[in-house]
PDB file of C-alpha atoms and ligand atoms in Angstrom:
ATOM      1  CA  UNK B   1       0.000   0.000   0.000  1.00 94.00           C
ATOM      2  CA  UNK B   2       2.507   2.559   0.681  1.00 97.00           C
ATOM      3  CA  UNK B   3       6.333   1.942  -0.352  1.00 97.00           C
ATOM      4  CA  UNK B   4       8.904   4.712   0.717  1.00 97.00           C
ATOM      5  CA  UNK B   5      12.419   4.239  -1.191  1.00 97.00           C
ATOM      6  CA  UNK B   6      15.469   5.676  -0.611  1.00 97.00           C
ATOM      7  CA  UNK B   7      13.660   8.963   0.841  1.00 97.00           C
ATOM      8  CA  UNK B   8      15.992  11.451   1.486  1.00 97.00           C
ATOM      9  CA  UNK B   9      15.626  15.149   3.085  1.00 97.00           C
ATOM     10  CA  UNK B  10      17.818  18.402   4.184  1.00 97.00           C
ATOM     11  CA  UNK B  11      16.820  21.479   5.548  1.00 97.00           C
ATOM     12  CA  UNK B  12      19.630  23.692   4.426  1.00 95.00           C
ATOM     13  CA  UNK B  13      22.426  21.941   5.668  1.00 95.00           C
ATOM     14  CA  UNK B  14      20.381  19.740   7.791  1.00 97.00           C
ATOM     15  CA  UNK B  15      19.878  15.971   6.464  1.00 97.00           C
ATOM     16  CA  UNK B  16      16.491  15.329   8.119  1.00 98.00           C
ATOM     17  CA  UNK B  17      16.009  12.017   6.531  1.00 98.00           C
ATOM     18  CA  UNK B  18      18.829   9.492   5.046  1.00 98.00           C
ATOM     19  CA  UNK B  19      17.906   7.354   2.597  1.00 97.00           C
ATOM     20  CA  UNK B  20      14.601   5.999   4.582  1.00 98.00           C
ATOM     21  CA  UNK B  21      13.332   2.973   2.549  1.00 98.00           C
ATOM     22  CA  UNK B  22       9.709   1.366   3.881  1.00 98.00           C
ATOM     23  CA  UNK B  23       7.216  -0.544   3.057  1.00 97.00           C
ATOM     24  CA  UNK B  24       3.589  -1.041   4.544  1.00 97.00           C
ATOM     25  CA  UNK B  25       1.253  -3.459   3.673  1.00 97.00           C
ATOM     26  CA  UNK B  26      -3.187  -2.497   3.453  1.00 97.00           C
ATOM     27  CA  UNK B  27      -4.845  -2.864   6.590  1.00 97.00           C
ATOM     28  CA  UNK B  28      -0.643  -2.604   8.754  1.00 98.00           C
ATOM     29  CA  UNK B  29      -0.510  -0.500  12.211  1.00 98.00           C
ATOM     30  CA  UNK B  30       2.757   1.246  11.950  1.00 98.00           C
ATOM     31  CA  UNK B  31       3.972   2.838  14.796  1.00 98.00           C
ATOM     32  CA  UNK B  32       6.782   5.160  13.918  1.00 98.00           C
ATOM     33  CA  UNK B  33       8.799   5.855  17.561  1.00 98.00           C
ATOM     34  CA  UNK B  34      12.326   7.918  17.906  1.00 97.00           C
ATOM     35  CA  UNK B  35      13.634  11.240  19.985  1.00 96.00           C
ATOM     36  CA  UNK B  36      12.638  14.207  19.093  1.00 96.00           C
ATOM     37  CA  UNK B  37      14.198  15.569  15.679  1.00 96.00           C
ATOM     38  CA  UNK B  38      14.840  12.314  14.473  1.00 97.00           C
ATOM     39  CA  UNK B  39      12.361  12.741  11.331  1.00 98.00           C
ATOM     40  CA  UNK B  40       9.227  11.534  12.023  1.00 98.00           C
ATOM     41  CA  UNK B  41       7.135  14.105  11.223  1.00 98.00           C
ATOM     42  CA  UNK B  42       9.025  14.828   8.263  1.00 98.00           C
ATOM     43  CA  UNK B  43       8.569  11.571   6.969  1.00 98.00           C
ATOM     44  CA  UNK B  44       4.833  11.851   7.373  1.00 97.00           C
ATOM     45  CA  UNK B  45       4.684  15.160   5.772  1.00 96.00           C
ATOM     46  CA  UNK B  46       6.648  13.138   2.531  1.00 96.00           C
ATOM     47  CA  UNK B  47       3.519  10.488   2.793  1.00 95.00           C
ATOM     48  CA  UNK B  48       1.346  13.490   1.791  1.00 92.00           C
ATOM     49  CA  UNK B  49       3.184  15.772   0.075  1.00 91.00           C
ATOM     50  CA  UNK B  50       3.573  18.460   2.531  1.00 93.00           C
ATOM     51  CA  UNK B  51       7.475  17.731   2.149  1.00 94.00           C
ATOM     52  CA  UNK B  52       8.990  17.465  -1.080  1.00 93.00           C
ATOM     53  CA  UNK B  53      12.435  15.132  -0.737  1.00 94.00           C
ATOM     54  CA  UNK B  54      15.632  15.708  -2.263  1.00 95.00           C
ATOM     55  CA  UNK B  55      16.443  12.097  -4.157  1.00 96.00           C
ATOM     56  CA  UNK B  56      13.551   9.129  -3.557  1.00 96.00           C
ATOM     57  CA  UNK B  57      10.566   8.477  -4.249  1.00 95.00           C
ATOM     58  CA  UNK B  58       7.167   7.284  -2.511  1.00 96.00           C
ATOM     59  CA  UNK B  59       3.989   5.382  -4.044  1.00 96.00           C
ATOM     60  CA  UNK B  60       0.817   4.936  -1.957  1.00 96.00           C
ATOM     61  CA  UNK B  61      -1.347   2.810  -3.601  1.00 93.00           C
ATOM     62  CA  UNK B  62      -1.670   3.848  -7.504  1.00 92.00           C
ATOM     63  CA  UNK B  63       0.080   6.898  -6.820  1.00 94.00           C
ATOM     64  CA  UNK B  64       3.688   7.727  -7.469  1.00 94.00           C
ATOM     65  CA  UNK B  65       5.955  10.551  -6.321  1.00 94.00           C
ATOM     66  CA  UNK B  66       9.512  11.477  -6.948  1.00 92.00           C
ATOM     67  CA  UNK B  67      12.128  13.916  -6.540  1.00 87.00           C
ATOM     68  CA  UNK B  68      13.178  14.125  -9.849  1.00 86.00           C
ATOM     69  CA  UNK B  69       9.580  15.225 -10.979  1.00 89.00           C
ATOM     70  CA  UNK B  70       8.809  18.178 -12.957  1.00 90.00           C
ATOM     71  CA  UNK B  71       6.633  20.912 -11.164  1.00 89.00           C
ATOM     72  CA  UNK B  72       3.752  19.843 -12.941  1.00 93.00           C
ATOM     73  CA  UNK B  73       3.522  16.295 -12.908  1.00 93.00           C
ATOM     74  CA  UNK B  74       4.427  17.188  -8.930  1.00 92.00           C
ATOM     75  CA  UNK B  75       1.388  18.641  -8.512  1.00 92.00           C
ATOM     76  CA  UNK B  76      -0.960  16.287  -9.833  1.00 93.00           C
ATOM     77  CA  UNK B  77       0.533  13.581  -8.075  1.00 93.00           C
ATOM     78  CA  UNK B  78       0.773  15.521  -4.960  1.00 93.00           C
ATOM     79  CA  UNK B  79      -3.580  16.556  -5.290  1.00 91.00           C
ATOM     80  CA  UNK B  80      -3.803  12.563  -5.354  1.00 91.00           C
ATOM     81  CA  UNK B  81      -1.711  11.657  -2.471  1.00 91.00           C
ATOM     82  CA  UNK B  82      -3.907  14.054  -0.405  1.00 90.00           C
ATOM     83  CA  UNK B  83      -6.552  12.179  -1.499  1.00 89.00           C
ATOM     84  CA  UNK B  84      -5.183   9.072  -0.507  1.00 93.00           C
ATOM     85  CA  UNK B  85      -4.173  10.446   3.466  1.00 95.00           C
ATOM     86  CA  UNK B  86      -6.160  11.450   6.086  1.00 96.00           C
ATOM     87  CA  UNK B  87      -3.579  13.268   8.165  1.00 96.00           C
ATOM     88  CA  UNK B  88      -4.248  14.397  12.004  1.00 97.00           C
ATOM     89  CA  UNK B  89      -2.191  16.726  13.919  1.00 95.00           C
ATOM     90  CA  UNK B  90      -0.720  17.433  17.452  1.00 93.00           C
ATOM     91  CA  UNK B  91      -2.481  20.561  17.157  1.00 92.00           C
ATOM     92  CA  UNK B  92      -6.085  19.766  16.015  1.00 87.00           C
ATOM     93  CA  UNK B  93      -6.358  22.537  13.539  1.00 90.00           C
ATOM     94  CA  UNK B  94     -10.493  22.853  13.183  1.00 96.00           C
ATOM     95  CA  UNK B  95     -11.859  25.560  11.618  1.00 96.00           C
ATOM     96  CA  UNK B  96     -12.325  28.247  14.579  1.00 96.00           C
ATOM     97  CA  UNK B  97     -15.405  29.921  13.012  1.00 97.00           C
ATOM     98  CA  UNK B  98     -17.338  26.996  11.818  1.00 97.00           C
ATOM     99  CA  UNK B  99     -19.222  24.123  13.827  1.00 98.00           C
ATOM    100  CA  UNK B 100     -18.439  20.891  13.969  1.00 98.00           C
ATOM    101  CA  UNK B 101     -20.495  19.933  11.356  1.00 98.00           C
ATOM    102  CA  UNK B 102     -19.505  22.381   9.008  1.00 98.00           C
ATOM    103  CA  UNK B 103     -16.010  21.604   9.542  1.00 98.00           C
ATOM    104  CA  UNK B 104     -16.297  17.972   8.589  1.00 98.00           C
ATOM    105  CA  UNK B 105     -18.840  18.715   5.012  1.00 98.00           C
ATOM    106  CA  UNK B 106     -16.079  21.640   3.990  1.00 96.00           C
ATOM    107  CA  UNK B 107     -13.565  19.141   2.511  1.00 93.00           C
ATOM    108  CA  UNK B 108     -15.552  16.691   0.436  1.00 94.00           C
ATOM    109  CA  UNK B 109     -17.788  19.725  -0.320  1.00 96.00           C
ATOM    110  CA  UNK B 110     -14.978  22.101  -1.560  1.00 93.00           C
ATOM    111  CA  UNK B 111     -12.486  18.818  -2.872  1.00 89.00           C
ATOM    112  CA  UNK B 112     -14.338  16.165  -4.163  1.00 89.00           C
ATOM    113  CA  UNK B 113     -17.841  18.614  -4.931  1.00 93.00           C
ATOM    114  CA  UNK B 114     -19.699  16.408  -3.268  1.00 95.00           C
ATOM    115  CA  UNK B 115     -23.421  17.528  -2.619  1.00 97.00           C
ATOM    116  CA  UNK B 116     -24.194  18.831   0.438  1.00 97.00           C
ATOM    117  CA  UNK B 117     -26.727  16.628   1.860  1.00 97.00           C
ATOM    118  CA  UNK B 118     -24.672  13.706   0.872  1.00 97.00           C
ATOM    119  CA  UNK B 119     -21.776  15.420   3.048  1.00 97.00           C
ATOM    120  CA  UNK B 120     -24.179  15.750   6.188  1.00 98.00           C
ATOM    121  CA  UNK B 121     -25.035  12.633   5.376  1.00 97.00           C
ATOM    122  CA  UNK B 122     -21.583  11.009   6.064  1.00 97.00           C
ATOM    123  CA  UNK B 123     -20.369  13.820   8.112  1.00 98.00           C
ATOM    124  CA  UNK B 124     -23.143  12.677  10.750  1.00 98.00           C
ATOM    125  CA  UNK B 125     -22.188   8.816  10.296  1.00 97.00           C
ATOM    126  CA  UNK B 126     -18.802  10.155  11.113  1.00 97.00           C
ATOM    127  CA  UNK B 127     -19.468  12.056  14.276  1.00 98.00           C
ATOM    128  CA  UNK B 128     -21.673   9.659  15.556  1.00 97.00           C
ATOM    129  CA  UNK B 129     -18.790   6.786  15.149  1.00 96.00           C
ATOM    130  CA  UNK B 130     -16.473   9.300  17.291  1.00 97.00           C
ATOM    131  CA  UNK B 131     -19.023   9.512  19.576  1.00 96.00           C
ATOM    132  CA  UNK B 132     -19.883  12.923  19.033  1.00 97.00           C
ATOM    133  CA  UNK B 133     -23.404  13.083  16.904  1.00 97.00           C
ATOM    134  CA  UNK B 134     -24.574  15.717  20.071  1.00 97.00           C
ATOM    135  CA  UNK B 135     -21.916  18.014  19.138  1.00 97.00           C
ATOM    136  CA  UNK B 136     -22.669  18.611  15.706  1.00 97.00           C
ATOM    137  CA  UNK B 137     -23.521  22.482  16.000  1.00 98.00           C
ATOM    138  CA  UNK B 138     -21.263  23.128  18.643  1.00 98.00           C
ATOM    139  CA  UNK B 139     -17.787  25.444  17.864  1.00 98.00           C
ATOM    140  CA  UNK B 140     -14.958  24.084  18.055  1.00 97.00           C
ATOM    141  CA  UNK B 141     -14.068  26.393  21.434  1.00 96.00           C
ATOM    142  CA  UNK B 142     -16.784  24.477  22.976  1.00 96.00           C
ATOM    143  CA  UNK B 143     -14.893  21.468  23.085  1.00 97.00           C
ATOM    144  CA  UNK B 144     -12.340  20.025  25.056  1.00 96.00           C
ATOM    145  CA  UNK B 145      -8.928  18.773  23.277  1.00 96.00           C
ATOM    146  CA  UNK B 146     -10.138  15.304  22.970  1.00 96.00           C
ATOM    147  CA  UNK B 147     -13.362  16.026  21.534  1.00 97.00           C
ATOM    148  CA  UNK B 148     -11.690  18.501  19.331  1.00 97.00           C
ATOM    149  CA  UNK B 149      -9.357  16.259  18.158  1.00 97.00           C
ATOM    150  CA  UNK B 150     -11.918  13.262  17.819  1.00 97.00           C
ATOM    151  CA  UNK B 151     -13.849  16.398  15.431  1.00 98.00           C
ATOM    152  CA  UNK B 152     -10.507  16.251  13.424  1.00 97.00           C
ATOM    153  CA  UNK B 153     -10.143  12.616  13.304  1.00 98.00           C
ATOM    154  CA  UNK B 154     -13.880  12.704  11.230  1.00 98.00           C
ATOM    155  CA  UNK B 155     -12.990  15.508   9.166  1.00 97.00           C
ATOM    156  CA  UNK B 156      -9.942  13.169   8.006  1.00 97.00           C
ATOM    157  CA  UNK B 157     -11.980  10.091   7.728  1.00 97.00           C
ATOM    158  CA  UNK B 158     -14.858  12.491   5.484  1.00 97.00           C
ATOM    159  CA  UNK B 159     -12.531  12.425   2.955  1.00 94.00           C
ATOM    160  CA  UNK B 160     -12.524   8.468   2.384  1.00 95.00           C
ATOM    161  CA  UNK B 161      -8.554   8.101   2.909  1.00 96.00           C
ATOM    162  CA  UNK B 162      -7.230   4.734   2.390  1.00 96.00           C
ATOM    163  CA  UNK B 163      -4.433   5.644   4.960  1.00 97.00           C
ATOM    164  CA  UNK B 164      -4.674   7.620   7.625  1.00 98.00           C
ATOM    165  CA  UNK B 165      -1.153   9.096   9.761  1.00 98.00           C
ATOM    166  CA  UNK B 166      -1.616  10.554  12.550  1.00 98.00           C
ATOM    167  CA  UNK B 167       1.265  12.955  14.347  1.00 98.00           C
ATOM    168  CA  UNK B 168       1.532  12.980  17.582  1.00 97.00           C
ATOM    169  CA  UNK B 169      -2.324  13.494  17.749  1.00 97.00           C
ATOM    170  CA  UNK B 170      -2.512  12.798  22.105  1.00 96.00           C
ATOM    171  CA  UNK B 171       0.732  15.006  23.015  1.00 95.00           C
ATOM    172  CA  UNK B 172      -1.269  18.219  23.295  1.00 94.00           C
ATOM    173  CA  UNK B 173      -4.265  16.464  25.322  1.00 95.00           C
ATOM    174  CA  UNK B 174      -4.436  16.351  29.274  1.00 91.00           C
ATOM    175  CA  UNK B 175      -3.960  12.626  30.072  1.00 89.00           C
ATOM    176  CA  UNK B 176      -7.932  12.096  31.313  1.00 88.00           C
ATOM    177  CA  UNK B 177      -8.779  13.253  27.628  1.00 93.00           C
ATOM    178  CA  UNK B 178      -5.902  10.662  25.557  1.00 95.00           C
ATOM    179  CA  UNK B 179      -8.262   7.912  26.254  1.00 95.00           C
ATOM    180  CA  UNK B 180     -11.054   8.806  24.017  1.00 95.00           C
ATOM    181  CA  UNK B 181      -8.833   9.570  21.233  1.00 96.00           C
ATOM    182  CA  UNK B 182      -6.745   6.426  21.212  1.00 97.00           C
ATOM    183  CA  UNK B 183      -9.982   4.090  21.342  1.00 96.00           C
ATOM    184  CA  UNK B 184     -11.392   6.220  18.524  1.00 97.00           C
ATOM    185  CA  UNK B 185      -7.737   5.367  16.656  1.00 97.00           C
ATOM    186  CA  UNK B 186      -8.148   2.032  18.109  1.00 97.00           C
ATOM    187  CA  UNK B 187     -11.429   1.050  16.509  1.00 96.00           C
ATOM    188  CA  UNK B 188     -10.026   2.237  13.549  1.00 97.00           C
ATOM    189  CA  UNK B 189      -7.468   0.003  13.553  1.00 97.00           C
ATOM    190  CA  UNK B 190      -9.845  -3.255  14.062  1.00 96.00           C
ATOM    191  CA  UNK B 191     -11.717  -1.774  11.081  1.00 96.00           C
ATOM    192  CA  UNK B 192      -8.940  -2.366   9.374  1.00 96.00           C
ATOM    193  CA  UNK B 193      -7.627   1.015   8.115  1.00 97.00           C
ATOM    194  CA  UNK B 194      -4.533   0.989   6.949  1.00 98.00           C
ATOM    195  CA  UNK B 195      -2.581   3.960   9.990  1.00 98.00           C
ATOM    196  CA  UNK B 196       1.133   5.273   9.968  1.00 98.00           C
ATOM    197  CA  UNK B 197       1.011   6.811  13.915  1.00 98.00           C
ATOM    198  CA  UNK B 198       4.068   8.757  15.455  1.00 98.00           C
ATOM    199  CA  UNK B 199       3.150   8.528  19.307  1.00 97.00           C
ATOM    200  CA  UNK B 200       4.536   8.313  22.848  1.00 94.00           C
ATOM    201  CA  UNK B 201       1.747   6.661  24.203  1.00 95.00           C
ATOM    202  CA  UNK B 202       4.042   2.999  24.398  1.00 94.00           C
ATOM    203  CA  UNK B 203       0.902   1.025  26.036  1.00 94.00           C
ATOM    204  CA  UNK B 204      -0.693   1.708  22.536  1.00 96.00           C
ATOM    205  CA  UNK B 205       2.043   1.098  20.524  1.00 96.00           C
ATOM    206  CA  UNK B 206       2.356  -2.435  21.801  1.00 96.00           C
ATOM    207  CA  UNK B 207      -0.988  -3.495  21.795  1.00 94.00           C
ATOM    208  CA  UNK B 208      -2.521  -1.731  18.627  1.00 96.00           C
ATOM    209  CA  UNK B 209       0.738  -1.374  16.630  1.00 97.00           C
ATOM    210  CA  UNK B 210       1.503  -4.666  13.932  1.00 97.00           C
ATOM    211  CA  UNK B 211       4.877  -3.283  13.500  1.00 98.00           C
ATOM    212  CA  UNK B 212       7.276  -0.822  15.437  1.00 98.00           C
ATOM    213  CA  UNK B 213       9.505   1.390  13.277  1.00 98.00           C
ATOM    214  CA  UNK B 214      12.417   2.633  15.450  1.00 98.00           C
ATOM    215  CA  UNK B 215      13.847   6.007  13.852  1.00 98.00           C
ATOM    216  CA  UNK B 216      16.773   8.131  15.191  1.00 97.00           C
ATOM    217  CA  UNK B 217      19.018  10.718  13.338  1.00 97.00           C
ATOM    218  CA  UNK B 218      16.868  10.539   9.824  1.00 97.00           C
ATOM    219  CA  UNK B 219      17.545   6.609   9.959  1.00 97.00           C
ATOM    220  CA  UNK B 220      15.280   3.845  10.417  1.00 98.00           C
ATOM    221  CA  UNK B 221      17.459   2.240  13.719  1.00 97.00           C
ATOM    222  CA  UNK B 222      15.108  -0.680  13.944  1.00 97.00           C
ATOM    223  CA  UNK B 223      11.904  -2.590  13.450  1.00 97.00           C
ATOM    224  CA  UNK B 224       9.696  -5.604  14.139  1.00 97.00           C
ATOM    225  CA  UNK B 225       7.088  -6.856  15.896  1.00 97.00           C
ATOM    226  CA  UNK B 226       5.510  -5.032  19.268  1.00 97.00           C
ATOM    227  CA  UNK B 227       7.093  -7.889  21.277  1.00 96.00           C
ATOM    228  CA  UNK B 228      10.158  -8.215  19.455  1.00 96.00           C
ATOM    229  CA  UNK B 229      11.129  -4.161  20.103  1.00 97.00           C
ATOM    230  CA  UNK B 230      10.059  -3.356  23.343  1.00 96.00           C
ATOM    231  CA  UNK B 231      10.935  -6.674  24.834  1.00 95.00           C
ATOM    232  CA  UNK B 232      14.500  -6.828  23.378  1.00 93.00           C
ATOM    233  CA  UNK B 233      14.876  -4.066  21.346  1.00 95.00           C
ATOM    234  CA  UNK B 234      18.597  -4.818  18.994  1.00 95.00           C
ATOM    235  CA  UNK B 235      20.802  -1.355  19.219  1.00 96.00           C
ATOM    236  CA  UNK B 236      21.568   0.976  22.004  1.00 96.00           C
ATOM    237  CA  UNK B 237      20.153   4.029  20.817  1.00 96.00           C
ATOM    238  CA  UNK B 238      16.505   1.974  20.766  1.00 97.00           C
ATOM    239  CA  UNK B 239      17.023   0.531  24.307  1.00 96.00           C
ATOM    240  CA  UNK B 240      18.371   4.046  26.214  1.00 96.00           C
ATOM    241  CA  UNK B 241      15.040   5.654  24.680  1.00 96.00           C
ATOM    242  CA  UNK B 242      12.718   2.706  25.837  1.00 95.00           C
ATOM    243  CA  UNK B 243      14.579   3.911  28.638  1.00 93.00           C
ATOM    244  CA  UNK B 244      13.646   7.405  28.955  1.00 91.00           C
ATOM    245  CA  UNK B 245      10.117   6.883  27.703  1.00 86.00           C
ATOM    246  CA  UNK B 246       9.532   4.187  30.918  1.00 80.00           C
TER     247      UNK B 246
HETATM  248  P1  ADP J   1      10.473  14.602  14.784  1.00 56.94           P
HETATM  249  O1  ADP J   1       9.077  14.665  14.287  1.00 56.94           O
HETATM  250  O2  ADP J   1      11.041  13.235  14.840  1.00 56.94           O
HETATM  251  O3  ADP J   1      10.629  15.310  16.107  1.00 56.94           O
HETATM  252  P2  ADP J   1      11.019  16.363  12.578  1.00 56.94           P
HETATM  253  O4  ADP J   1      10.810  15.587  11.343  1.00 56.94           O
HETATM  254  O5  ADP J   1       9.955  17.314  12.978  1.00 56.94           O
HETATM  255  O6  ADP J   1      11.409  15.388  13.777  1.00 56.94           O
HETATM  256  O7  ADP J   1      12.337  17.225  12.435  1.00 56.94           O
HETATM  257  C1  ADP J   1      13.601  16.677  12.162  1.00 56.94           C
HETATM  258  C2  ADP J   1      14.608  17.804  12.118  1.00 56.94           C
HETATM  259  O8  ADP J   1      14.337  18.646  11.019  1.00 56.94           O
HETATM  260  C3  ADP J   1      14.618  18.684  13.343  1.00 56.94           C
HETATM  261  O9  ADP J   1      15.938  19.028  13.658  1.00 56.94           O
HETATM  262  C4  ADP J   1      13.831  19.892  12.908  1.00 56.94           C
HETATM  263  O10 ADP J   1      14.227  21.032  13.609  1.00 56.94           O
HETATM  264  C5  ADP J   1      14.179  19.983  11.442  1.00 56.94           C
HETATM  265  N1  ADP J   1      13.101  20.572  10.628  1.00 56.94           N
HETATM  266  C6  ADP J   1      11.868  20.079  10.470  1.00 56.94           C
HETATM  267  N2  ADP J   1      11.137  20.847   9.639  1.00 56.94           N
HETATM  268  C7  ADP J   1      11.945  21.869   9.270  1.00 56.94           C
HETATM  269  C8  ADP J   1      11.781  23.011   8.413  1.00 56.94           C
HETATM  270  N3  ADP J   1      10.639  23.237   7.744  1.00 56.94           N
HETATM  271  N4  ADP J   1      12.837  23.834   8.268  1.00 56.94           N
HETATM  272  C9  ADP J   1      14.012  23.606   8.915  1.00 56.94           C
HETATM  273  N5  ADP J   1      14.226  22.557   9.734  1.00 56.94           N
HETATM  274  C10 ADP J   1      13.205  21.690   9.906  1.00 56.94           C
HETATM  275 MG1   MG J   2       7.372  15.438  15.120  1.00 56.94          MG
END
């Protein structure tokens, strides 16, 4: 489903990512774990074309994307790989000045021109899956983080992805409100979406995750199995951050 090769990345004199190669299968859990500035996010942002690499190429399903492409060709390919990924942020990002509701219709409304009382349609389905049908003409302010960011997990999901990554998407919640988010992203999961998640939360990791990708210093360190990597994880650099993280 998604194939990363030989991904690379600098910011100015930077190398973010060093020739990351990956490949996920439909329906995988990938949990992508490392310190801080060791690439994650970037690599997510390549999934979807917010990041355009230096030398490598990724395909996600059908779609293809390389370095070496022209502007143009860029662009289309890049309009498809958003179409592809559902992508949901540390920071939930919602629409301030429109409800719930509207927030979730605006995409497939605006994107795919969907009519709008097809969008309610789903957007409803969507909301009442995340357990938040009440909340439909709230504001976003009305909300607490998790509900917020349950809002933003729907508005992803409006859009039909086939993958879905999520960054970070619990690190900016209180703890009492990380719950409801990770069972939302856990019922995903047994639905069988196909998820790329950068997290902390390790209890998740090991029992949602079907694969743990170790990064560190824009390299892939490690991966394997749940049970494999946090029971006897094989370098140094992956067992002093188990450390830290315990
Ligand atoms: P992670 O998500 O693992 O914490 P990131 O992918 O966000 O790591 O960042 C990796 C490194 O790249 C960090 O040193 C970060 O400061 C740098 N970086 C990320 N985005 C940019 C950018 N747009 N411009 C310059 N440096 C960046
Ligand atoms: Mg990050």
């Amino acid at each position: 489903m998604i194939e990363v090769s030989h991904l690379s990345k600098s910011f100015g004199s930077l190398s973010v990512l060093k020739d990351v190669s990956l490949n996920i299968r439909q329906g995988e859990i990938v949990v992508l774990l490392g310190p801080s500035g060791s690439g994650k996010s970037t690599l997510l942002r390549c999934l979807n074309g917010l990041e355009q690499a230096d030398a490598g190429s990724v395909r996600i399903d059908s779609v293809h994307i390389e370095a070496a492409m022209r502007a143009k060709e860029r662009k289309k390919a890049v309009h498809e790989l958003r179409s592809l990924t559902g992508m949901v942020f540390q920071s939930f990002n919602l629409f301030p000045h429109l409800t719930v509701l509207d927030n979730v219709i605006m995409a497939p409304m605006t994107v795919k021109n969907m009519p709008k009382e097809q969008a309610v349609d789903i957007a409803e389905k969507l909301l009442g899956k995340v357990g938040l049908a009440e909340k439909r003409d709230e504001y976003p302010s009305r909300l607490s983080g998790g509900q917020q960011q349950r809002v933003a997990i729907a508005r992803a999901l409006a859009m039909e992805p086939k993958i879905m990554l999520f960054d970070e998407p619990t690190s900016a919640l209180d703890p009492e409100l990380t719950g409801e988010v990770l069972q939302v992203m856990r019922q995903l999961a047994e639905e069988g979406m196909t998820m790329v998640v950068v997290t902390h939360e390790m209890k998740f990791a090991q029992e949602v995750a079907n694969r743990i990708v170790f990064m560190s210093e824009g390299i892939i360190q490690e991966e394997g199995a749940p049970e494999h990597f946090f029971a006897g994880p094989k370098t140094e650099r992956a067992r002093k951050f188990l450390r830290q993280m315990a």
